[in-house]
Amino acid sequence: MATTSSSPQSLASKFRRIKPADVLTAEGDHGGLKRSMGLIALTMFSVGSIVGTGIFVILGEAVPKAGPAVLISFVLAAVVCAFSALSYAELAGSIPVSGSSYSYTYATLGELVAWIVGWCLMLEYGVSVAAVAVGWGQYLNEFLSTFGLEIPAQFANPPGEAGGVFNIPAVIVVVLCAFLLLRGASESAKVNTIMVFLKIGILLFFCAIAFTAFEPGNFKPFLPLGAAGISAAAGQVFFSYIGFDAASTAGEEAKNAKRDLPRAIIASLVIVTILYVLVAAAAIGARGGQPDQWEGANSEAVLAGIAREVTGSSWAPTIIALGAVISIFSVVLVVMYGQTRILFAMGRDGLLPKVFTKVNPKTQTPVNNTIIVAVVISILAAFVPLGQLAEATSIGTLAAFAVVNVGVITLWLSRPDLERTFKVPLLPLFPIIGVVFCLWLIAALDIVTWIVFFAWLLLGLLVYFFYGLKHSNVSSDAPNDVPAAVAAKDLPTRNISVGSIIGAVILVVLAVVSFSKAFSEGMGAVKMVIWIVMGLVALAGIAYVVIGLRQESAGRAEVAAGKSADGAAAMRGGTNRITAALLIPGILFVLAMTFATSTRAAEEKANQEAGGQVTTSSQLLP
């Protein structure tokens, strides 16, 4: 039932209204979903979501960019993902509900931002699972072709692609996954766990085959394209790690959510990183790692191709193709699960119709939205060429990651009393690095992707203003602050000094790099000004970190002296200063690097069109 407010709210206050973490958790405990998943099932949910077709195809695109150093690219991409994964782990353990980043944002940054995140997740989950379902049909056809069978093109592709009329395999896989989800979360988790172990086993099978032809000399030279190649390949493989947050959507169906969700998120990223590096090392060791050795390689079947080269037969590639079919089925199942749970949470909050909250009392699953999701995804996969719409999911994913990183800092400032089974180390540095990396990757996306994303965002805002704003269950600006009953002196403290000092050191490096670039030979006037401003902002950030640390330290002293309220406010103010001091230079650095990279690329294109010398990859570093 909606609560009432004693006075009319302004529109801005409605945008900012939050749903406190303890209210969200209490609703989750009585939401009607069955708690049936343990740590292994939760971990396999995230692993199942991450390991799709990416590892089966990405090497054909990444190795030509970095050579054998693609191994470093995989580790670097995992580290970049880890900053956001740590934030997800803390929030999942603090607010164990089905809404994942949508609910975390509702508890920290307010309703409007939460709606935007939830709307982005609808795009990410809905379109990506439809695209993956389309891919499942393609890999199924490839697997069947080894037995002389084939699904006719008109029934294996959507209209407008390869003479397609209706994509039957895509609809079949969606319907099968919906059937499993309707039977219950426990059954879905068991099937997913089996499939994840199978696809991991098939990837290890590939490694075993490839290592029989392993040649250490294939890793020399290790850095044929330098640091620029590593960076380019890392950006390419980053999206192969997307999906670690899948476990967080099972917050209301985990047996011990506060303990197991953080462990599952972190464990899944570690498992997948090790698996990816093993597969990449085996592939390079067998085929070679120099870019010219991968030219013309069929990126859609690179692992199967290597298996064929090593064994000289068709049985090994057939098993690899089967692995891709199993892998994609698992992804469809888990992503559909996550979509239904996020819609369930949004419906419970009143931002979507209540039809999304109906739970089957027997299976204890949200039956209506499972059917709705299956129908919508089936239509998308069967009839709609997804094209650029699928690319737009990248912005939605990265935006959600960035908001979660901000949210973990916000929740610590507003609710330090909240029980946390896991804490992000070096707060606020790690979440800020996570935000900066997400913004960097967003800035690299093309303009058409941005246009599609903003069109989707505009549609979402219209839905919110005409429906969600009126039907929200949170009708008062609930305080997202420490309960009055909790004295400031009794609040847990968190040592932010180490992270702040490391952040200040990074700002020193940033200032040195900025000034050195500003006064380097051949630097144009506009770029010089940009880098000088960047250096000055970094220096100002260092000063602000020092001020923030002093303020936070003084607040601790006041709390110790019994001045609880004043001390808590000072500690919060100091942390806010430090956060701003690290975040603002980071954002400006992303903008400066993006501008430098784009202008360098434009200059290179002009040189090539004029018949000038081709720039090497190392020169492409801004």
Coordinates of C-alpha atoms in Angstrom, one line a residue:
M1 CA 0.0 0.0 0.0
A2 CA 1.3 3.4 -0.9
T3 CA 2.2 5.7 2.0
T4 CA 0.9 9.2 2.1
S5 CA 2.8 12.4 2.6
S6 CA 1.6 15.3 4.8
S7 CA 2.5 17.9 2.1
P8 CA 2.6 17.9 -1.7
Q9 CA 5.9 16.8 -3.1
S10 CA 7.8 18.7 -5.7
L11 CA 8.7 16.9 -8.9
A12 CA 12.4 17.0 -8.0
S13 CA 11.7 15.4 -4.6
K14 CA 9.8 12.6 -6.4
F15 CA 12.8 12.0 -8.6
R16 CA 15.0 11.8 -5.6
R17 CA 12.8 9.6 -3.3
I18 CA 14.6 6.4 -2.3
K19 CA 13.5 3.1 -1.0
P20 CA 15.6 2.3 2.1
A21 CA 17.9 -0.7 2.0
D22 CA 16.2 -2.3 5.0
V23 CA 12.7 -1.9 3.4
L24 CA 13.9 -3.5 0.2
T25 CA 15.5 -6.4 2.1
A26 CA 12.3 -6.9 4.2
E27 CA 10.2 -7.0 1.0
G28 CA 12.6 -9.5 -0.5
D29 CA 12.2 -11.8 2.5
H30 CA 8.4 -11.8 2.0
G31 CA 8.2 -11.6 -1.7
G32 CA 6.9 -15.1 -2.3
L33 CA 10.0 -16.5 -4.1
K34 CA 11.5 -19.7 -2.9
R35 CA 15.1 -19.6 -1.5
S36 CA 16.6 -22.7 -3.1
M37 CA 20.1 -21.8 -4.5
G38 CA 23.4 -22.4 -2.8
L39 CA 26.8 -21.0 -3.5
I40 CA 27.6 -23.4 -6.4
A41 CA 24.3 -22.7 -8.2
L42 CA 24.8 -19.0 -7.8
T43 CA 28.3 -19.1 -9.1
M44 CA 27.3 -21.2 -12.0
F45 CA 24.6 -18.7 -12.8
S46 CA 27.2 -16.0 -13.3
V47 CA 29.6 -18.3 -15.1
G48 CA 26.8 -19.4 -17.3
S49 CA 25.9 -15.9 -18.2
I50 CA 29.5 -14.8 -18.9
V51 CA 30.7 -17.8 -21.0
G52 CA 28.6 -17.5 -24.1
T53 CA 29.9 -17.5 -27.7
G54 CA 32.5 -14.9 -26.8
I55 CA 35.4 -17.2 -26.0
F56 CA 34.5 -19.3 -29.1
V57 CA 35.0 -16.4 -31.5
I58 CA 36.8 -13.5 -29.8
L59 CA 40.4 -14.9 -30.3
G60 CA 40.0 -14.5 -34.1
E61 CA 39.4 -10.8 -33.5
A62 CA 41.7 -10.1 -30.5
V63 CA 44.9 -11.9 -31.5
P64 CA 45.5 -9.9 -34.6
K65 CA 45.4 -6.8 -32.5
A66 CA 47.8 -7.9 -29.7
G67 CA 49.5 -11.1 -30.8
P68 CA 50.6 -13.4 -27.9
A69 CA 50.1 -10.4 -25.5
V70 CA 46.4 -11.0 -25.8
L71 CA 47.0 -13.1 -22.6
I72 CA 47.7 -9.8 -20.9
S73 CA 44.6 -8.3 -22.6
F74 CA 42.4 -10.9 -21.0
V75 CA 43.9 -10.3 -17.5
L76 CA 43.6 -6.5 -18.0
A77 CA 40.0 -6.7 -19.1
A78 CA 39.3 -8.9 -16.0
V79 CA 40.9 -6.4 -13.7
V80 CA 38.8 -3.6 -15.3
C81 CA 35.6 -5.8 -14.7
A82 CA 36.8 -6.6 -11.2
F83 CA 36.4 -3.0 -10.0
S84 CA 32.7 -3.1 -10.8
A85 CA 32.3 -6.7 -9.6
L86 CA 33.6 -5.7 -6.2
S87 CA 30.9 -3.0 -6.0
Y88 CA 28.3 -5.5 -7.0
A89 CA 29.5 -7.9 -4.4
E90 CA 29.2 -5.4 -1.6
L91 CA 25.7 -4.2 -2.6
A92 CA 24.5 -7.7 -3.3
G93 CA 25.5 -8.7 0.2
S94 CA 24.0 -5.6 1.8
I95 CA 20.7 -5.6 -0.3
P96 CA 20.0 -9.2 -1.3
V97 CA 17.0 -8.6 -3.6
S98 CA 16.0 -9.6 -7.1
G99 CA 16.3 -6.2 -8.6
S100 CA 20.1 -6.2 -8.8
S101 CA 21.5 -2.8 -9.9
Y102 CA 18.0 -1.4 -10.3
S103 CA 17.3 -2.0 -6.6
Y104 CA 20.7 -0.9 -5.5
T105 CA 20.2 2.4 -7.3
Y106 CA 16.8 2.9 -5.7
A107 CA 18.3 2.6 -2.3
T108 CA 21.2 5.0 -3.0
L109 CA 20.6 7.5 -5.9
G110 CA 16.8 7.8 -6.0
E111 CA 13.8 6.7 -8.1
L112 CA 14.5 8.4 -11.4
V113 CA 18.1 7.1 -11.7
A114 CA 16.8 3.7 -10.6
W115 CA 14.2 3.7 -13.3
I116 CA 16.8 4.7 -15.9
V117 CA 19.0 1.8 -14.8
G118 CA 16.1 -0.6 -14.8
W119 CA 15.1 0.6 -18.3
C120 CA 18.7 0.1 -19.5
L121 CA 18.6 -3.4 -18.0
M122 CA 15.4 -4.1 -20.0
L123 CA 17.3 -3.2 -23.2
E124 CA 20.5 -5.1 -22.1
Y125 CA 18.7 -8.3 -21.1
G126 CA 15.9 -8.3 -23.7
V127 CA 17.9 -7.5 -26.8
S128 CA 21.0 -9.4 -25.8
V129 CA 19.1 -12.6 -25.1
A130 CA 17.2 -12.3 -28.4
A131 CA 20.5 -11.8 -30.2
V132 CA 22.0 -14.8 -28.4
A133 CA 19.0 -16.9 -29.3
V134 CA 19.6 -16.0 -33.0
G135 CA 23.2 -17.1 -32.6
W136 CA 22.0 -20.4 -31.0
G137 CA 20.2 -21.2 -34.3
Q138 CA 23.3 -20.4 -36.3
Y139 CA 25.5 -22.7 -34.1
L140 CA 22.9 -25.4 -34.1
N141 CA 22.9 -25.4 -37.9
E142 CA 26.7 -25.6 -37.9
F143 CA 26.6 -28.5 -35.5
L144 CA 23.9 -30.3 -37.6
S145 CA 25.9 -29.8 -40.8
T146 CA 28.6 -32.2 -39.5
F147 CA 25.9 -34.9 -39.9
G148 CA 24.8 -33.7 -43.3
L149 CA 21.7 -32.0 -41.8
E150 CA 20.7 -28.3 -42.1
I151 CA 17.7 -26.1 -41.2
P152 CA 16.6 -24.2 -44.3
A153 CA 17.9 -20.6 -44.3
Q154 CA 14.4 -19.2 -44.5
F155 CA 13.5 -20.9 -41.1
A156 CA 16.9 -20.2 -39.4
N157 CA 17.1 -16.4 -39.8
P158 CA 15.0 -13.4 -39.2
P159 CA 13.5 -11.4 -42.2
G160 CA 16.1 -9.4 -44.0
E161 CA 19.0 -11.8 -43.1
A162 CA 20.2 -14.6 -45.5
G163 CA 16.7 -14.9 -47.0
G164 CA 15.1 -15.5 -43.6
V165 CA 11.4 -15.6 -43.0
F166 CA 11.0 -16.9 -39.4
N167 CA 13.8 -18.0 -37.1
I168 CA 12.4 -21.3 -35.7
P169 CA 15.5 -22.4 -33.7
A170 CA 15.6 -19.0 -31.8
V171 CA 12.0 -19.4 -30.8
I172 CA 12.6 -23.0 -29.7
V173 CA 15.4 -22.2 -27.4
V174 CA 13.5 -19.3 -25.8
V175 CA 10.4 -21.5 -25.3
L176 CA 12.5 -24.3 -23.7
C177 CA 14.1 -21.8 -21.3
A178 CA 10.8 -20.3 -20.4
F179 CA 9.5 -23.8 -19.7
L180 CA 12.4 -24.5 -17.3
L181 CA 11.9 -21.1 -15.6
L182 CA 8.2 -21.8 -15.1
R183 CA 9.0 -25.1 -13.4
G184 CA 11.0 -23.2 -10.7
A185 CA 14.3 -21.6 -9.9
S186 CA 15.7 -24.8 -8.4
E187 CA 15.1 -26.8 -11.5
S188 CA 16.5 -24.0 -13.7
A189 CA 19.6 -23.7 -11.5
K190 CA 20.2 -27.5 -11.7
V191 CA 20.0 -27.5 -15.5
N192 CA 22.2 -24.5 -15.8
T193 CA 24.8 -26.0 -13.5
I194 CA 24.9 -29.1 -15.6
M195 CA 25.3 -27.1 -18.8
V196 CA 28.0 -24.9 -17.3
F197 CA 30.1 -27.9 -16.3
L198 CA 29.6 -29.4 -19.8
K199 CA 30.8 -26.2 -21.6
I200 CA 33.7 -25.8 -19.2
G201 CA 34.6 -29.4 -19.8
I202 CA 34.4 -28.9 -23.6
L203 CA 36.7 -25.8 -23.4
L204 CA 39.1 -27.8 -21.3
F205 CA 38.9 -30.6 -23.9
F206 CA 39.9 -28.0 -26.5
C207 CA 42.9 -27.0 -24.3
A208 CA 44.0 -30.6 -23.9
I209 CA 43.9 -31.1 -27.7
A210 CA 45.7 -27.8 -28.4
F211 CA 48.4 -28.4 -25.9
T212 CA 49.4 -31.5 -27.7
A213 CA 50.7 -29.2 -30.5
F214 CA 52.0 -26.5 -28.2
E215 CA 55.1 -24.7 -29.4
P216 CA 56.8 -22.2 -27.0
G217 CA 58.3 -20.4 -29.9
N218 CA 54.8 -19.3 -31.0
F219 CA 54.9 -16.7 -28.2
K220 CA 57.9 -14.9 -29.7
P221 CA 57.8 -12.0 -30.1
F222 CA 55.4 -11.5 -27.3
L223 CA 54.5 -7.9 -28.0
P224 CA 54.5 -7.5 -31.8
L225 CA 52.2 -4.4 -31.6
G226 CA 53.2 -3.0 -28.3
A227 CA 51.1 -1.5 -25.5
A228 CA 48.6 -0.1 -28.0
G229 CA 47.8 -3.6 -29.2
I230 CA 47.2 -4.8 -25.6
S231 CA 44.9 -1.9 -25.0
A232 CA 42.9 -2.4 -28.2
A233 CA 42.5 -6.2 -27.6
A234 CA 41.5 -5.6 -23.9
G235 CA 38.7 -3.3 -25.1
Q236 CA 37.6 -6.0 -27.5
V237 CA 37.6 -8.9 -24.9
F238 CA 36.1 -6.8 -22.1
F239 CA 32.6 -7.6 -23.2
S240 CA 33.3 -11.3 -23.0
Y241 CA 33.3 -10.8 -19.2
I242 CA 29.8 -9.2 -19.1
G243 CA 27.4 -11.3 -17.0
F244 CA 29.2 -11.6 -13.6
D245 CA 26.2 -9.7 -12.1
A246 CA 23.7 -12.5 -13.0
A247 CA 23.9 -14.0 -9.5
S248 CA 22.8 -10.7 -8.0
T249 CA 19.3 -11.1 -9.7
A250 CA 18.8 -14.2 -7.5
G251 CA 19.0 -12.3 -4.3
E252 CA 15.5 -13.5 -3.2
E253 CA 16.1 -17.1 -4.2
A254 CA 19.5 -17.7 -2.5
K255 CA 19.5 -19.8 0.7
N256 CA 22.1 -17.5 2.3
A257 CA 22.1 -14.5 0.1
K258 CA 24.2 -12.1 2.2
R259 CA 27.0 -14.6 2.5
D260 CA 26.9 -16.4 -0.9
L261 CA 26.1 -13.6 -3.4
P262 CA 29.4 -11.7 -3.0
R263 CA 31.3 -15.0 -3.1
A264 CA 29.5 -16.1 -6.3
I265 CA 30.1 -12.8 -8.1
I266 CA 33.8 -12.8 -7.3
A267 CA 34.3 -16.5 -7.8
S268 CA 32.7 -16.4 -11.2
L269 CA 35.0 -13.7 -12.5
V270 CA 38.1 -15.6 -11.2
I271 CA 36.9 -18.9 -12.8
V272 CA 36.2 -17.3 -16.1
T273 CA 39.5 -15.4 -16.2
I274 CA 41.5 -18.5 -15.6
L275 CA 39.5 -20.4 -18.2
Y276 CA 39.9 -17.6 -20.8
V277 CA 43.6 -17.3 -20.3
L278 CA 44.0 -21.1 -20.6
V279 CA 42.0 -21.3 -23.8
A280 CA 44.0 -18.3 -25.3
A281 CA 47.3 -19.8 -24.3
A282 CA 46.4 -23.2 -25.8
A283 CA 45.1 -21.6 -29.1
I284 CA 48.3 -19.5 -29.5
G285 CA 50.6 -22.3 -28.6
A286 CA 49.0 -24.5 -31.2
R287 CA 48.5 -22.0 -34.1
G288 CA 50.9 -19.3 -33.4
G289 CA 50.4 -15.8 -32.0
Q290 CA 51.6 -13.4 -34.7
P291 CA 48.9 -11.3 -36.3
D292 CA 49.6 -12.5 -39.9
Q293 CA 49.0 -16.1 -38.7
W294 CA 45.4 -15.2 -37.9
E295 CA 44.6 -13.2 -41.0
G296 CA 41.7 -14.7 -42.8
A297 CA 40.8 -16.9 -39.9
N298 CA 37.1 -17.7 -39.5
S299 CA 36.4 -15.9 -36.3
E300 CA 33.1 -17.6 -35.9
A301 CA 34.7 -21.0 -35.7
V302 CA 38.3 -20.3 -34.5
L303 CA 38.4 -22.9 -31.8
A304 CA 36.9 -25.6 -34.0
G305 CA 39.4 -24.6 -36.7
I306 CA 42.3 -25.1 -34.4
A307 CA 41.0 -28.4 -33.2
R308 CA 40.7 -29.5 -36.9
E309 CA 44.3 -28.4 -37.6
V310 CA 45.7 -30.3 -34.6
T311 CA 43.7 -33.5 -35.0
G312 CA 43.2 -33.6 -38.8
S313 CA 39.7 -35.0 -38.3
S314 CA 36.1 -33.7 -37.9
W315 CA 35.2 -35.3 -34.5
A316 CA 37.0 -32.7 -32.4
P317 CA 35.5 -29.7 -34.2
T318 CA 32.1 -31.3 -33.8
I319 CA 32.5 -31.5 -30.0
I320 CA 33.6 -27.9 -30.0
A321 CA 30.5 -26.9 -32.0
L322 CA 28.4 -28.8 -29.5
G323 CA 30.0 -26.8 -26.7
A324 CA 28.9 -23.6 -28.4
V325 CA 25.3 -24.9 -28.7
I326 CA 25.3 -25.8 -25.0
S327 CA 27.0 -22.5 -24.0
I328 CA 24.4 -20.4 -25.7
F329 CA 21.5 -22.3 -24.3
S330 CA 22.9 -21.6 -20.8
V331 CA 23.2 -17.9 -21.5
V332 CA 19.6 -17.7 -22.8
L333 CA 18.4 -19.4 -19.7
V334 CA 20.3 -17.3 -17.2
V335 CA 19.6 -13.9 -18.9
M336 CA 15.9 -14.7 -19.2
Y337 CA 15.9 -15.5 -15.5
G338 CA 17.6 -12.2 -14.7
Q339 CA 15.2 -10.3 -16.9
T340 CA 12.1 -11.7 -15.2
R341 CA 13.5 -11.0 -11.7
I342 CA 14.3 -7.4 -12.5
L343 CA 10.8 -6.9 -13.9
F344 CA 9.4 -8.5 -10.8
A345 CA 11.2 -6.0 -8.6
M346 CA 10.1 -3.0 -10.7
G347 CA 6.5 -4.2 -10.7
R348 CA 6.6 -4.6 -6.9
D349 CA 7.8 -1.0 -6.6
G350 CA 4.9 0.2 -8.7
L351 CA 7.0 1.4 -11.6
L352 CA 5.6 -1.3 -13.8
P353 CA 2.1 -2.9 -13.7
K354 CA 1.3 -5.4 -11.0
V355 CA 0.9 -8.1 -13.6
F356 CA 4.7 -8.5 -13.4
T357 CA 4.5 -9.4 -9.6
K358 CA 2.2 -12.4 -9.8
V359 CA 3.9 -15.5 -8.2
N360 CA 2.8 -19.0 -8.8
P361 CA 2.1 -20.4 -5.3
K362 CA 3.2 -23.9 -6.3
T363 CA 6.5 -23.2 -8.1
Q364 CA 7.0 -19.9 -6.4
T365 CA 8.2 -18.2 -9.6
P366 CA 6.9 -15.0 -11.3
V367 CA 4.7 -16.7 -13.9
N368 CA 3.2 -13.8 -15.8
N369 CA 6.4 -11.9 -16.5
T370 CA 8.2 -15.1 -17.5
I371 CA 5.5 -15.7 -20.2
I372 CA 5.6 -12.0 -21.2
V373 CA 9.4 -12.0 -21.5
A374 CA 9.3 -15.3 -23.5
V375 CA 6.8 -13.9 -26.0
V376 CA 8.6 -10.6 -26.5
I377 CA 12.0 -12.2 -26.9
S378 CA 10.6 -14.8 -29.3
I379 CA 9.1 -12.1 -31.5
L380 CA 12.4 -10.2 -31.5
A381 CA 14.5 -13.2 -32.3
A382 CA 12.1 -14.6 -34.9
F383 CA 11.2 -11.5 -36.9
V384 CA 13.4 -8.6 -36.1
P385 CA 17.0 -8.0 -37.5
L386 CA 18.5 -6.7 -34.3
G387 CA 21.6 -5.1 -35.8
Q388 CA 22.6 -1.8 -34.1
L389 CA 20.0 -2.3 -31.4
A390 CA 22.2 -5.2 -30.0
E391 CA 25.2 -2.8 -30.0
A392 CA 23.3 -0.3 -27.9
T393 CA 23.1 -2.8 -25.1
S394 CA 26.8 -2.0 -24.4
I395 CA 25.9 1.5 -23.2
G396 CA 23.2 0.2 -21.0
T397 CA 25.4 -2.4 -19.4
L398 CA 28.3 0.1 -18.8
A399 CA 25.9 2.7 -17.5
A400 CA 24.5 0.3 -14.9
F401 CA 28.1 -0.7 -13.9
A402 CA 29.0 3.0 -13.4
V403 CA 25.9 3.7 -11.3
V404 CA 26.5 0.7 -9.1
N405 CA 30.1 2.0 -8.4
V406 CA 28.7 5.4 -7.4
G407 CA 26.0 3.7 -5.4
V408 CA 28.4 1.7 -3.2
I409 CA 30.1 5.0 -2.1
T410 CA 26.7 6.7 -1.6
L411 CA 25.3 3.8 0.5
W412 CA 28.4 3.8 2.8
L413 CA 28.0 7.6 3.4
S414 CA 24.3 7.3 4.1
R415 CA 24.0 4.0 5.8
P416 CA 27.3 3.0 7.5
D417 CA 25.2 1.1 10.0
L418 CA 24.0 -1.4 7.3
E419 CA 25.2 -5.0 7.7
R420 CA 27.9 -5.7 5.1
T421 CA 29.1 -9.2 4.6
F422 CA 31.7 -7.9 2.0
K423 CA 33.3 -4.6 1.7
V424 CA 35.0 -3.1 -1.3
P425 CA 38.7 -2.5 -0.5
L426 CA 40.3 0.9 -0.7
L427 CA 37.1 2.8 -0.7
P428 CA 36.5 5.2 -2.5
L429 CA 39.3 4.5 -4.9
F430 CA 38.2 1.2 -6.5
P431 CA 34.6 2.3 -7.2
I432 CA 35.9 5.5 -8.8
I433 CA 38.3 3.6 -11.0
G434 CA 35.4 1.4 -12.0
V435 CA 33.4 4.5 -13.0
V436 CA 36.3 5.9 -15.0
F437 CA 36.8 2.7 -16.9
C438 CA 33.1 2.4 -17.7
L439 CA 33.0 6.0 -19.0
W440 CA 36.1 5.3 -21.1
L441 CA 34.5 2.3 -22.8
I442 CA 31.3 4.2 -23.3
A443 CA 33.1 7.1 -24.9
A444 CA 34.7 4.7 -27.4
L445 CA 31.3 3.5 -28.8
D446 CA 30.2 4.8 -32.2
I447 CA 27.7 7.6 -32.7
V448 CA 24.9 5.4 -34.1
T449 CA 25.0 3.3 -31.0
W450 CA 24.6 6.5 -28.9
I451 CA 21.6 7.6 -31.1
V452 CA 19.8 4.2 -30.6
F453 CA 20.5 4.3 -26.9
F454 CA 19.2 7.8 -26.4
A455 CA 16.0 7.0 -28.4
W456 CA 15.5 4.0 -26.0
L457 CA 16.2 6.3 -23.0
L458 CA 13.6 8.9 -24.3
L459 CA 11.0 6.2 -24.6
G460 CA 11.8 5.0 -21.1
L461 CA 11.4 8.5 -19.7
L462 CA 8.0 8.8 -21.3
V463 CA 6.9 5.6 -19.7
Y464 CA 8.1 6.8 -16.3
F465 CA 6.4 10.2 -16.5
F466 CA 3.1 8.8 -17.7
Y467 CA 3.0 5.6 -15.5
G468 CA 5.8 5.0 -13.0
L469 CA 5.8 8.5 -11.5
K470 CA 2.1 8.1 -10.6
H471 CA 2.1 4.5 -9.4
S472 CA 5.3 4.4 -7.4
N473 CA 4.9 2.8 -4.0
V474 CA 7.3 5.2 -2.4
S475 CA 5.1 8.4 -2.1
S476 CA 7.3 10.1 0.5
D477 CA 10.9 11.2 0.3
A478 CA 12.0 8.4 2.7
P479 CA 15.2 9.3 4.5
N480 CA 18.2 7.3 3.4
D481 CA 20.1 8.2 6.5
V482 CA 21.4 6.6 9.7
P483 CA 18.4 5.7 11.9
A484 CA 18.1 8.0 14.9
A485 CA 18.3 5.0 17.2
V486 CA 21.9 4.3 16.1
A487 CA 24.3 6.7 17.7
A488 CA 27.1 7.9 15.5
K489 CA 29.7 6.7 18.0
D490 CA 28.4 3.2 17.6
L491 CA 28.7 3.2 13.8
P492 CA 31.3 1.0 12.2
T493 CA 34.2 3.0 10.7
R494 CA 36.0 2.3 7.4
N495 CA 39.6 3.2 6.8
I496 CA 39.5 5.3 3.6
S497 CA 43.1 6.7 4.1
V498 CA 44.9 4.0 2.1
G499 CA 42.7 4.2 -0.9
S500 CA 42.7 8.0 -0.7
I501 CA 46.5 8.2 -0.6
I502 CA 46.9 5.7 -3.5
G503 CA 44.4 7.9 -5.4
A504 CA 46.5 11.0 -4.7
V505 CA 49.6 9.2 -6.0
I506 CA 47.6 8.4 -9.2
L507 CA 46.7 12.1 -9.5
V508 CA 50.4 13.0 -9.2
V509 CA 51.2 10.6 -12.1
L510 CA 48.2 12.0 -14.0
A511 CA 49.5 15.6 -13.5
V512 CA 53.0 14.6 -14.6
V513 CA 51.7 12.9 -17.8
S514 CA 49.4 15.8 -18.6
F515 CA 52.1 18.4 -18.3
S516 CA 54.6 16.3 -20.2
K517 CA 52.1 15.9 -23.1
A518 CA 51.2 19.6 -23.0
F519 CA 54.8 20.6 -23.6
S520 CA 55.8 17.8 -25.9
E521 CA 57.1 18.6 -29.4
G522 CA 54.5 19.2 -32.1
M523 CA 51.6 19.6 -29.7
G524 CA 48.9 21.9 -31.2
A525 CA 47.6 24.8 -29.3
V526 CA 44.2 23.3 -28.5
K527 CA 45.6 20.1 -27.2
M528 CA 48.2 21.9 -25.2
V529 CA 45.5 23.9 -23.4
I530 CA 43.5 20.7 -22.8
W531 CA 46.4 18.9 -21.2
I532 CA 47.5 21.9 -19.1
V533 CA 43.9 22.2 -17.8
M534 CA 44.0 18.4 -17.1
G535 CA 47.3 18.8 -15.1
L536 CA 45.9 21.7 -13.1
V537 CA 42.8 19.8 -12.3
A538 CA 44.9 16.8 -11.1
L539 CA 46.9 19.1 -8.9
A540 CA 43.7 20.6 -7.5
G541 CA 42.5 17.1 -6.9
I542 CA 45.6 16.3 -4.8
A543 CA 45.0 19.3 -2.6
Y544 CA 41.3 18.4 -2.2
V545 CA 42.2 14.8 -1.2
V546 CA 44.5 16.2 1.5
I547 CA 41.7 18.5 2.7
G548 CA 39.2 15.7 2.7
L549 CA 41.5 13.4 4.7
R550 CA 42.1 16.1 7.3
Q551 CA 38.3 16.7 7.6
E552 CA 37.6 13.0 7.8
S553 CA 40.3 12.5 10.5
A554 CA 38.9 15.5 12.5
G555 CA 35.5 13.9 12.3
R556 CA 36.8 10.7 13.8
A557 CA 38.4 12.6 16.6
E558 CA 35.1 14.4 17.3
V559 CA 33.3 11.1 17.4
A560 CA 35.9 9.7 19.8
A561 CA 35.4 12.8 22.0
G562 CA 31.7 12.3 22.2
K563 CA 30.6 14.8 19.6
S564 CA 28.8 12.1 17.6
A565 CA 26.6 14.2 15.3
D566 CA 29.3 16.7 14.4
G567 CA 31.9 14.1 13.9
A568 CA 29.7 11.9 11.7
A569 CA 28.9 14.9 9.5
A570 CA 32.6 15.8 9.2
M571 CA 33.6 12.2 8.3
R572 CA 30.9 12.2 5.6
G573 CA 32.0 15.6 4.3
G574 CA 35.6 14.5 4.1
T575 CA 34.7 11.4 2.2
N576 CA 32.6 13.4 -0.2
R577 CA 35.5 15.7 -0.9
I578 CA 37.9 12.8 -1.5
T579 CA 35.4 11.2 -3.9
A580 CA 35.0 14.4 -5.9
A581 CA 38.7 15.0 -5.9
L582 CA 39.3 11.6 -7.5
L583 CA 36.3 11.3 -9.7
I584 CA 36.3 14.7 -11.5
P585 CA 39.9 14.4 -12.8
G586 CA 39.2 10.8 -13.8
I587 CA 36.2 11.9 -15.9
L588 CA 38.2 14.8 -17.4
F589 CA 41.0 12.5 -18.3
V590 CA 38.6 10.2 -20.1
L591 CA 37.3 13.2 -22.1
A592 CA 40.9 14.4 -22.9
M593 CA 42.0 10.9 -24.0
T594 CA 38.9 10.5 -26.1
F595 CA 39.5 13.8 -27.8
A596 CA 43.2 13.0 -28.4
T597 CA 42.4 9.6 -29.8
S598 CA 39.7 10.8 -32.1
T599 CA 41.8 13.7 -33.5
R600 CA 44.7 11.3 -34.0
A601 CA 42.5 8.9 -35.8
A602 CA 41.2 11.7 -38.0
E603 CA 44.7 12.8 -38.8
E604 CA 45.7 9.3 -39.6
K605 CA 42.8 8.9 -41.9
A606 CA 43.6 12.1 -43.7
N607 CA 47.2 11.0 -44.1
Q608 CA 46.1 7.7 -45.6
E609 CA 43.8 9.4 -48.0
A610 CA 46.6 11.8 -49.0
G611 CA 48.9 8.8 -49.6
G612 CA 51.0 9.5 -46.6
Q613 CA 52.9 7.0 -44.5
V614 CA 50.8 4.6 -42.5
T615 CA 51.0 5.2 -38.7
T616 CA 52.1 2.3 -36.6
S617 CA 50.0 1.0 -33.7
S618 CA 52.4 2.4 -31.1
Q619 CA 51.9 5.9 -32.6
L620 CA 48.2 5.6 -32.1
L621 CA 48.6 6.1 -28.4
P622 CA 47.3 9.6 -27.6

